[in-house]
Coordinates of N, CA and C in Angstrom, one line a residue:
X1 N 29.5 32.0 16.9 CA 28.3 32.0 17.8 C 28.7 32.4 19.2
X2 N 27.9 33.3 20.1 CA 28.4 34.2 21.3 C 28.3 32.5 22.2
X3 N 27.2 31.9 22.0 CA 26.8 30.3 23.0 C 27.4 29.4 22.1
X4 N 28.0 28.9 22.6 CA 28.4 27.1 22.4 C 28.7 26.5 23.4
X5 N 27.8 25.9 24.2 CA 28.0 25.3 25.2 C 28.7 23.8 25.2
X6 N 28.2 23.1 23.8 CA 29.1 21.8 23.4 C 29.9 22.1 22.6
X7 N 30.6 23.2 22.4 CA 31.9 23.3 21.7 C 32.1 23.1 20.0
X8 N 30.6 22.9 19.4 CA 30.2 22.0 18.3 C 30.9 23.1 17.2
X9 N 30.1 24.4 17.4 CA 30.5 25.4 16.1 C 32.3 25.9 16.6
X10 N 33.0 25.3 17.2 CA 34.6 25.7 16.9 C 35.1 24.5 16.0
X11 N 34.9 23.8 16.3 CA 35.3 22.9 14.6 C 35.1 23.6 13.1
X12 N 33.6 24.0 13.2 CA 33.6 24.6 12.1 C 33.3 23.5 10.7
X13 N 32.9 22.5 10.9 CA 33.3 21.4 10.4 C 31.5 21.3 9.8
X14 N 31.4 20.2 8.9 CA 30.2 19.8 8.1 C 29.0 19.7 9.3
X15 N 29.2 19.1 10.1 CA 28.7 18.4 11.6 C 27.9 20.2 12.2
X16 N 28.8 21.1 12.6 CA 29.0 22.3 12.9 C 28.1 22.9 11.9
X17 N 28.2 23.2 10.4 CA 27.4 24.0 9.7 C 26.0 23.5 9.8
X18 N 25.6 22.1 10.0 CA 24.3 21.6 9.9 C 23.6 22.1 11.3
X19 N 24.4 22.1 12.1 CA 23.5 22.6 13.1 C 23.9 24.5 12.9
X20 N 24.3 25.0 12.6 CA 24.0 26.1 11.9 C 22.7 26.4 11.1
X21 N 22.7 25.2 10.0 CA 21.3 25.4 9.5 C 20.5 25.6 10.5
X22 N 20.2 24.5 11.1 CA 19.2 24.4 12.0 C 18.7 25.4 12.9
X23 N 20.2 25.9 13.6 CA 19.4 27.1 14.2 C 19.0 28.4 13.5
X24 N 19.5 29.1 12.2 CA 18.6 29.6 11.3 C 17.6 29.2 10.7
X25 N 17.6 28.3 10.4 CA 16.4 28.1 9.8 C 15.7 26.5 10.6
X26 N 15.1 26.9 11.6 CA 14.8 25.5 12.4 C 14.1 24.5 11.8
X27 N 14.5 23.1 11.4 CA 14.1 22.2 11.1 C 12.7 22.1 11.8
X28 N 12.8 21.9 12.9 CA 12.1 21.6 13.9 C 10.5 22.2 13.7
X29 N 10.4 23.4 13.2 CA 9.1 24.2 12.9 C 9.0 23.7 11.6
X30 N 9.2 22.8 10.9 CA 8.9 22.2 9.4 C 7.8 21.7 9.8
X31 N 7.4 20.7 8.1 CA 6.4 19.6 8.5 C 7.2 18.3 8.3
X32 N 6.9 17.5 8.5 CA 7.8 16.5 9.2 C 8.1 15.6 7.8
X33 N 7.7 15.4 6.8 CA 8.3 15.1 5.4 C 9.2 16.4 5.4
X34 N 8.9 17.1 5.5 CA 10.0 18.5 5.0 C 11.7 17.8 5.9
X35 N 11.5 17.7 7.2 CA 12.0 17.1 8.0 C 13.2 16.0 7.6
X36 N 12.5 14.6 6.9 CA 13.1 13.6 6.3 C 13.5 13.8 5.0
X37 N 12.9 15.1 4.3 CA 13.6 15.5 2.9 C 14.9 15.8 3.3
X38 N 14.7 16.7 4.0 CA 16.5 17.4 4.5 C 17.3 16.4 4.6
X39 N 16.9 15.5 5.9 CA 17.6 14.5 6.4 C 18.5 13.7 5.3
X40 N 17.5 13.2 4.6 CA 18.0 12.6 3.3 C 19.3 13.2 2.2
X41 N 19.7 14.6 2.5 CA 20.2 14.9 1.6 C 21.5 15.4 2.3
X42 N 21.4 15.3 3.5 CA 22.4 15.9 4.8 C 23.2 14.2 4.6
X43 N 22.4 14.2 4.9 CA 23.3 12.4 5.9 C 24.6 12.1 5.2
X44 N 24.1 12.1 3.5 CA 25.4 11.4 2.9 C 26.8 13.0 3.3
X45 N 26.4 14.5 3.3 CA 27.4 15.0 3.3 C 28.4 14.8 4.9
X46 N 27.2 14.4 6.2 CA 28.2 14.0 7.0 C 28.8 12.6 7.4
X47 N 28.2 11.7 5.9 CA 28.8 10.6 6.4 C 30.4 11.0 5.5
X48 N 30.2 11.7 4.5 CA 31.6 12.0 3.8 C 32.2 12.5 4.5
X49 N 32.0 13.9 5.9 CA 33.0 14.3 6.3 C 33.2 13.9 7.2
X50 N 32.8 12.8 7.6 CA 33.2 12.0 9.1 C 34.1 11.1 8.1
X51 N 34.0 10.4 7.0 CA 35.4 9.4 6.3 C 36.7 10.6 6.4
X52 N 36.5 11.7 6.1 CA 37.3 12.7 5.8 C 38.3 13.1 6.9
X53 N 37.7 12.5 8.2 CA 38.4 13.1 9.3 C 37.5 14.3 9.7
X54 N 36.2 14.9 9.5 CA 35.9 16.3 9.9 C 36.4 17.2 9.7
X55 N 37.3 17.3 8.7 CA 37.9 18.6 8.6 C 37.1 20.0 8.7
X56 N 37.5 21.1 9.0 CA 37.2 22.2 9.1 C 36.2 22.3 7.3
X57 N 35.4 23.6 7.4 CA 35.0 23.7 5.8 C 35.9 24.4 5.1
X58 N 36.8 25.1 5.5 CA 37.9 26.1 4.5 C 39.1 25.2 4.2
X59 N 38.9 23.8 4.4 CA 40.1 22.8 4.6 C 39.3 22.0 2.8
X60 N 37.9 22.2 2.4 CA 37.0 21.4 1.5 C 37.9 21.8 0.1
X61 N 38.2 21.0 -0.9 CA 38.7 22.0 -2.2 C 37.4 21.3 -2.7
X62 N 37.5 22.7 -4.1 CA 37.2 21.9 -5.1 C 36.7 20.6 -5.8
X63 N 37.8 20.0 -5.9 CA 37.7 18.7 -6.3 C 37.5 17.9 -5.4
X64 N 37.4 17.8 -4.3 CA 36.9 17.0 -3.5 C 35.5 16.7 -3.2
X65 N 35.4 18.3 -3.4 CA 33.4 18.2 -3.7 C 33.3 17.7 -4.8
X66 N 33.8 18.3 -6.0 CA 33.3 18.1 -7.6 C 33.0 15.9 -7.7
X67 N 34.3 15.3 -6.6 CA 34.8 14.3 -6.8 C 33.4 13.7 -6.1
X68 N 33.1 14.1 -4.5 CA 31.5 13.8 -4.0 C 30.3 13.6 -5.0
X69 N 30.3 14.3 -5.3 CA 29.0 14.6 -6.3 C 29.4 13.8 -7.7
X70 N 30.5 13.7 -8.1 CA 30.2 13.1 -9.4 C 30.3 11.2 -9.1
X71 N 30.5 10.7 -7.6 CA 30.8 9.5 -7.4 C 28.6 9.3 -7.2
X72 N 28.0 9.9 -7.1 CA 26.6 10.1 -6.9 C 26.1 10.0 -8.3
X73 N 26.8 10.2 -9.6 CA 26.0 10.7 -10.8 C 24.9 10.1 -11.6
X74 N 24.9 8.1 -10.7 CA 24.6 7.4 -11.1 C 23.2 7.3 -10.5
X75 N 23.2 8.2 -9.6 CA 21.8 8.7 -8.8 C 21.3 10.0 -8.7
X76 N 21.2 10.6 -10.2 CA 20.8 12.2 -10.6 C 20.1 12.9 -9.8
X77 N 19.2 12.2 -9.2 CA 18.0 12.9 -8.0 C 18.9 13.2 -6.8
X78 N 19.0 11.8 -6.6 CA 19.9 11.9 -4.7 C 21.2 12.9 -4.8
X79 N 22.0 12.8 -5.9 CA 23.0 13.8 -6.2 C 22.6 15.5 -6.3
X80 N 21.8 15.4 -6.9 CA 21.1 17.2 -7.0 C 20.7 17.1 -5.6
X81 N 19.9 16.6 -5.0 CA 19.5 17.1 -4.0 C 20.2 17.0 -3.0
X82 N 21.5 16.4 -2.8 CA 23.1 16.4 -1.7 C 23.3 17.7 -2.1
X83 N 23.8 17.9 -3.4 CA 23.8 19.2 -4.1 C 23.5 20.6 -3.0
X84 N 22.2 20.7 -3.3 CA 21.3 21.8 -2.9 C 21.4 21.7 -1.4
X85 N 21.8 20.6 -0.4 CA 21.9 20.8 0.7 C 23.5 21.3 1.0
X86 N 24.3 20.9 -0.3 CA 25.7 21.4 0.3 C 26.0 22.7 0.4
X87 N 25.4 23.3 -1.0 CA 25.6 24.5 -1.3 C 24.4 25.7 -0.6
X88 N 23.6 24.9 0.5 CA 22.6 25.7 0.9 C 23.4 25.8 2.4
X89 N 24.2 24.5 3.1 CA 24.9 24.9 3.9 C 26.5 26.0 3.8
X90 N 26.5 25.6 2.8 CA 27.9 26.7 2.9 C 27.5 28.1 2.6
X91 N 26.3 28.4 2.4 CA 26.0 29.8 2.0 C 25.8 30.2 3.6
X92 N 25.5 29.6 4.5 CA 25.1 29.7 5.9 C 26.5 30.3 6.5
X93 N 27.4 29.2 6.3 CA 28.6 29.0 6.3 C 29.3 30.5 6.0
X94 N 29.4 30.6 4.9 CA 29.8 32.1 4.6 C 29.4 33.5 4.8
X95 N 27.8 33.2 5.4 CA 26.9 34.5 5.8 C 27.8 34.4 7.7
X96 N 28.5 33.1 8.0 CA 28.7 32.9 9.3 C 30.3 33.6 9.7
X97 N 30.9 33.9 8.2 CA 32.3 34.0 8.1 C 33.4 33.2 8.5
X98 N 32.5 32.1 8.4 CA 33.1 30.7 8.4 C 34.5 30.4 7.5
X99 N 33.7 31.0 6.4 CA 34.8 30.4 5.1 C 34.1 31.3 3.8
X100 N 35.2 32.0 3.2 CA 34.7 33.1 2.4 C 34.1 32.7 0.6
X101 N 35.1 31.5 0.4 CA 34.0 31.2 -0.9 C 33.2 29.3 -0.8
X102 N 32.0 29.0 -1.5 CA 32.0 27.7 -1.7 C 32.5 26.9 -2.4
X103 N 33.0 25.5 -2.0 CA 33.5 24.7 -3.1 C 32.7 23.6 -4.4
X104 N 31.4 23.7 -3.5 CA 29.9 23.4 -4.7 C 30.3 24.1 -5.4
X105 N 30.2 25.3 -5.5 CA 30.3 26.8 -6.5 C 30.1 26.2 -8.1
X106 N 29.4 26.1 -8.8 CA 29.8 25.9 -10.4 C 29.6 24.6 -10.8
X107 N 29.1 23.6 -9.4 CA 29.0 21.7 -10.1 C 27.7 22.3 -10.4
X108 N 27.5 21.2 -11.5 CA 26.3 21.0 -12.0 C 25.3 19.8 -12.3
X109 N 24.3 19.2 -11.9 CA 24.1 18.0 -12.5 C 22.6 18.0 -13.3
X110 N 22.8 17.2 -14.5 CA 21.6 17.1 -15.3 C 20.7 15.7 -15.2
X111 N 19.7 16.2 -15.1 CA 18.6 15.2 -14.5 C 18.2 14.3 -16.0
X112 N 17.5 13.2 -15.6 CA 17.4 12.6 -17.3 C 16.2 13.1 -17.6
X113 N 15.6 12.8 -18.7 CA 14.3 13.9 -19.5 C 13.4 13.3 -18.9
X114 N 12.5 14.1 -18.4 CA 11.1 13.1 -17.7 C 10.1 13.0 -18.8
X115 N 9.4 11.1 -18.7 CA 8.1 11.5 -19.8 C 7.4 11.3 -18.7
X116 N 6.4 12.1 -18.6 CA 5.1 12.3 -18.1 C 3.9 11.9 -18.7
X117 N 3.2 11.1 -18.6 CA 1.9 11.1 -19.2 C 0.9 11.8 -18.3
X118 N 0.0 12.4 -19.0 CA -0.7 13.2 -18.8 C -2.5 12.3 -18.7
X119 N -3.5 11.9 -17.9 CA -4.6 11.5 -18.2 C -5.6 12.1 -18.5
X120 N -6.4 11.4 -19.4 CA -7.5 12.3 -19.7 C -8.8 11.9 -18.7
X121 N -9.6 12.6 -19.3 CA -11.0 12.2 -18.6 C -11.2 11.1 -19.3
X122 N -10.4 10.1 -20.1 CA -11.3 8.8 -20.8 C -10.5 7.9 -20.2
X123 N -8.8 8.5 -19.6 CA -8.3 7.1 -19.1 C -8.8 7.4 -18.4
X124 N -9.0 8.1 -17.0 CA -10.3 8.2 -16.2 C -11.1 7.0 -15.5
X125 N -11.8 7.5 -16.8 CA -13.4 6.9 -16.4 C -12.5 5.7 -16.6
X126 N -11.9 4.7 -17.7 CA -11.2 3.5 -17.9 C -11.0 2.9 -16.4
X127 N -9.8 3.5 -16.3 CA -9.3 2.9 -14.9 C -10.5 2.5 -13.9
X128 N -11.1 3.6 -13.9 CA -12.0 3.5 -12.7 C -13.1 1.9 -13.0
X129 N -13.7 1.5 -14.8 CA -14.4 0.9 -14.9 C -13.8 -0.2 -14.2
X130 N -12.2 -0.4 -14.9 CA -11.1 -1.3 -14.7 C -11.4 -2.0 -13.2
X131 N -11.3 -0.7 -11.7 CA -11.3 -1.3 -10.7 C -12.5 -1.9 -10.0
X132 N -13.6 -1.4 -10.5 CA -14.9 -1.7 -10.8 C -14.8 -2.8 -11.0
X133 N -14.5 -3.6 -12.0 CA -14.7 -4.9 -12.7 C -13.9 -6.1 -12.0
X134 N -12.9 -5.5 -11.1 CA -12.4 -6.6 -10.3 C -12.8 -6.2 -8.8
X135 N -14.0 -5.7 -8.5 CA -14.5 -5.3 -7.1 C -13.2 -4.6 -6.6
X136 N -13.0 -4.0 -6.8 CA -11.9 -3.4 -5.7 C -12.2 -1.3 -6.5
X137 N -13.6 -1.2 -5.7 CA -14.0 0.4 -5.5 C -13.2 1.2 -4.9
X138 N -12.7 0.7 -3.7 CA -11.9 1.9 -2.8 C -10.6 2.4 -4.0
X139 N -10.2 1.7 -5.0 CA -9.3 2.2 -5.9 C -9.9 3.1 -7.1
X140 N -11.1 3.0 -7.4 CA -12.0 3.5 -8.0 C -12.2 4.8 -7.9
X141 N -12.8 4.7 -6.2 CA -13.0 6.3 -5.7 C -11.5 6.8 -5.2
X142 N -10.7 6.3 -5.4 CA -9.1 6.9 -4.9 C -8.4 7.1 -6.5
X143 N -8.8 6.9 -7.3 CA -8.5 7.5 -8.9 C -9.0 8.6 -9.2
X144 N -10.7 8.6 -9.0 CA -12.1 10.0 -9.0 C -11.2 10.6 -8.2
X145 N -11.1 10.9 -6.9 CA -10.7 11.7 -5.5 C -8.9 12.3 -6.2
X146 N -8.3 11.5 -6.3 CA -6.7 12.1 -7.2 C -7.1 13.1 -8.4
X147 N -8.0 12.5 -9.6 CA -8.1 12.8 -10.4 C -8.7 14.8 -10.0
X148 N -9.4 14.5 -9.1 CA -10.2 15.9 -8.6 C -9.2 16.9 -8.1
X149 N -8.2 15.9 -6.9 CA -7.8 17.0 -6.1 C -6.1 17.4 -6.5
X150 N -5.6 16.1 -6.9 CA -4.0 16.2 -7.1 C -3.3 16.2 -6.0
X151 N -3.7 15.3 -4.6 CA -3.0 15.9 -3.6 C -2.6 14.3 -3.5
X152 N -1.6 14.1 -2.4 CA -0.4 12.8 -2.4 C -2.0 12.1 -2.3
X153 N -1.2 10.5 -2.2 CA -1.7 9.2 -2.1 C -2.1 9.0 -0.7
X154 N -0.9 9.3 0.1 CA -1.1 9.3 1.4 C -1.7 10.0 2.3
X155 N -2.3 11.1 1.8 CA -3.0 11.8 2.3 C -3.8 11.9 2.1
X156 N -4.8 11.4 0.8 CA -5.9 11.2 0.8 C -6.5 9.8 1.2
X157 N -5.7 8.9 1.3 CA -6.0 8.0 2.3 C -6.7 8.4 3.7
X158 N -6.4 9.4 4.1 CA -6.4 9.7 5.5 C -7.5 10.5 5.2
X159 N -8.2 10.5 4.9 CA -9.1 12.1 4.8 C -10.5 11.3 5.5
X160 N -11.2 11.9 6.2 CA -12.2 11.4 6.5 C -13.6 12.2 6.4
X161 N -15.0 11.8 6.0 CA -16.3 12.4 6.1 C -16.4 13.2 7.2
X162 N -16.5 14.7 7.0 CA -17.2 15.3 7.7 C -16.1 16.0 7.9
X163 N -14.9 15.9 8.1 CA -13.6 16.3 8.3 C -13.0 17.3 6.6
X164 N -12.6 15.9 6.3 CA -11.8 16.8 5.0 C -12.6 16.7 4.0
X165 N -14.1 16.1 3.7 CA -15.1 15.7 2.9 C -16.0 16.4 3.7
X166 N -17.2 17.6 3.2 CA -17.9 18.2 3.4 C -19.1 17.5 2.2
X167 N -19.8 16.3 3.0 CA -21.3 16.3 1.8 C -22.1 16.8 1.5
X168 N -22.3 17.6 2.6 CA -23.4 18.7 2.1 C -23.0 19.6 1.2
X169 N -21.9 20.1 1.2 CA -21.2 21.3 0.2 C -20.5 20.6 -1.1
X170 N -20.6 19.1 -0.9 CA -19.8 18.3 -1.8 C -18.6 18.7 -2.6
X171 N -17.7 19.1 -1.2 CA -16.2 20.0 -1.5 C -15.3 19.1 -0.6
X172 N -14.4 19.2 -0.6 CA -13.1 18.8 0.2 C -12.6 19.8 0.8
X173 N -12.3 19.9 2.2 CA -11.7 20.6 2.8 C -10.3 20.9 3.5
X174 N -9.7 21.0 3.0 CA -8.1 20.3 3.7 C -6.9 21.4 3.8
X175 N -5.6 21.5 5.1 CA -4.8 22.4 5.3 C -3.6 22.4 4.5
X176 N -3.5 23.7 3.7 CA -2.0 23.4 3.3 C -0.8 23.8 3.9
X177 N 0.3 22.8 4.1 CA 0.7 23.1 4.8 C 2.2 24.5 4.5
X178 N 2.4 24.3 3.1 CA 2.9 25.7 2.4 C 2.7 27.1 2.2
X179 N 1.3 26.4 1.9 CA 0.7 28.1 2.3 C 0.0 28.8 4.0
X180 N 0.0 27.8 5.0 CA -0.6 28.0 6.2 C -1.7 28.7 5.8
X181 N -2.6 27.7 5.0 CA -4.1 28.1 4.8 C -5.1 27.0 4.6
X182 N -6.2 26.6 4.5 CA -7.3 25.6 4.2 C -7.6 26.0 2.8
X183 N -7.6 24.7 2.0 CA -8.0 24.9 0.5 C -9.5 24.2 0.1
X184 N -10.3 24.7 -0.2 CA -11.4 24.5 -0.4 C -11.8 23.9 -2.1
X185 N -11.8 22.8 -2.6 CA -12.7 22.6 -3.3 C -13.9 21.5 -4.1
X186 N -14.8 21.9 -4.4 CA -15.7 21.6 -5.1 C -15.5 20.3 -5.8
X187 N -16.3 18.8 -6.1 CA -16.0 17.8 -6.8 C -17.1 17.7 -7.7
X188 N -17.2 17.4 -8.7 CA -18.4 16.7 -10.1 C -19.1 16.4 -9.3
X189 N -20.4 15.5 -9.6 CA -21.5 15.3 -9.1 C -21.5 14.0 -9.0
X190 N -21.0 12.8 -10.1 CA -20.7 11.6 -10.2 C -19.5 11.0 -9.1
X191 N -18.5 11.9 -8.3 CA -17.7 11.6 -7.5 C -18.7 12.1 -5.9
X192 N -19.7 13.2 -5.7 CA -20.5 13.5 -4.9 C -21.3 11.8 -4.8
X193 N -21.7 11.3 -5.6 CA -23.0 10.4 -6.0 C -21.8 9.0 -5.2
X194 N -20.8 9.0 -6.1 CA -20.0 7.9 -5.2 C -19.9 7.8 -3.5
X195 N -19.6 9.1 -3.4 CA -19.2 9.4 -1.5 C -20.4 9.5 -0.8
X196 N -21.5 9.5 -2.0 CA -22.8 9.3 -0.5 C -23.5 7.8 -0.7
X197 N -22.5 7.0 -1.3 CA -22.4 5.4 -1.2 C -22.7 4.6 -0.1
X198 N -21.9 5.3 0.6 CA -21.5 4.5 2.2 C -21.3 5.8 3.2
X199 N -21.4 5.5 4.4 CA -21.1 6.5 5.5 C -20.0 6.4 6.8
X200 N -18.6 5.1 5.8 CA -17.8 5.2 6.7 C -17.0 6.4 6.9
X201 N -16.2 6.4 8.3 CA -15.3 7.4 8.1 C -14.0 7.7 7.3
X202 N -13.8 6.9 7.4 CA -12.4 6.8 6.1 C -13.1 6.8 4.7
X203 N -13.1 7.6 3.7 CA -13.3 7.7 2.4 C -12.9 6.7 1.6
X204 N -11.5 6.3 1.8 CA -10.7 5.3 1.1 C -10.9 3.8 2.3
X205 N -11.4 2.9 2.0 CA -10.9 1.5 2.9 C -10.9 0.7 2.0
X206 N -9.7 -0.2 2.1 CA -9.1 -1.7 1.0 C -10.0 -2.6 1.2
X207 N -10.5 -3.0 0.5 CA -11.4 -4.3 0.4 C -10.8 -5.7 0.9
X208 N -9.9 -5.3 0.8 CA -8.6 -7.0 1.1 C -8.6 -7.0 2.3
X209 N -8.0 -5.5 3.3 CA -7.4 -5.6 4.6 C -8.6 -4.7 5.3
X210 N -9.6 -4.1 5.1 CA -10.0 -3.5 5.9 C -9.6 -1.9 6.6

């Protein structure tokens, strides 16, 4: 780099490549889970190269990586996804002429078989009679509302009438943040019929806490 004012990229070191990412590809302009995803998968490689002494990255063998990742195996997710951040920094690394091959290069790890169940429209309606039956609605219309839109938990908590809930159009309106666009749609008429129940602003409120 022509600037290094803190001297950071002459090391050349794990510490050095991350802020490499960064300034190609700025963290910073993410959305802010994008943010703590990274984070999560960075940290453990510089807490390894801070035990390591910091070594430079052309100093990394093989087995030292293969040895990282396989002491992880016992955490298939957190391991792939160290993974994908090591091998996504050393590509930086090498486009930097840092260091000419990777030592990820070739690990592999296999995730365990996912079972997925799939719901229908009968577990559905179930659940929903389910939360019905012990007064607790706001779980009711947050099963309808999932079931409709597929979007996180946490975010449709947050959605409010008039905002991300359009009654009169009886659509949902909300930004995505992957595609830098507003996705528009349409709900049943029985999930319409629920949301013109009440006219708070939060769509979702717990009956327990308020």
């Amino acid at each position: 780099r022509s600037t290094d004012p803190d001297g950071i990229f002459k090391r050349r070191d794990m510490h050095a490549a991350v802020k490499l990412w960064d300034e190609t590809d700025p963290w910073s302009a993410k959305a802010r889970n994008t943010q703590i995803n990274y984070q999560d998968k960075v940290s453990p490689l510089l807490m390894w190269s801070e035990a390591a002494g910091r070594h430079n990255l052309d100093r990394i063998s093989r087995s030292a990586a293969r040895a990282l990742i396989n002491n992880m195996r016992d955490r298939p997710y957190q391991a792939r996804g160290v993974l994908w951040a090591a091998r996504k920094i050393m590509s930086y690394a090498i486009d930097e002429g840092w260091i000419e091959r990777d030592p990820f290069r070739g690990i592999k790890i296999s995730l365990p078989k996912a079972h997925i169940s799939l719901w229908s429209q009968h577990d559905v309606d179930m659940y929903v009679e389910a939360a019905h039956a012990v007064e607790l609605s706001s779980i009711a219309r947050l099963i309808r509302i999932e079931w409709e839109l597929g979007q996180r938990i946490s975010d449709v908590a947050k959605f409010r009438r008039g905002k991300e809930y359009d009654h009169a159009k009886g659509c949902f309106r909300f930004w995505q943040q992957k595609t830098q666009t507003y996705l528009e749609l349409p709900v049943r008429p029985e999930l319409q019929e629920d949301l013109a129940g009440d006219n708070q602003l939060f769509l979702v409120i717990d009956e327990l806490t308020g």
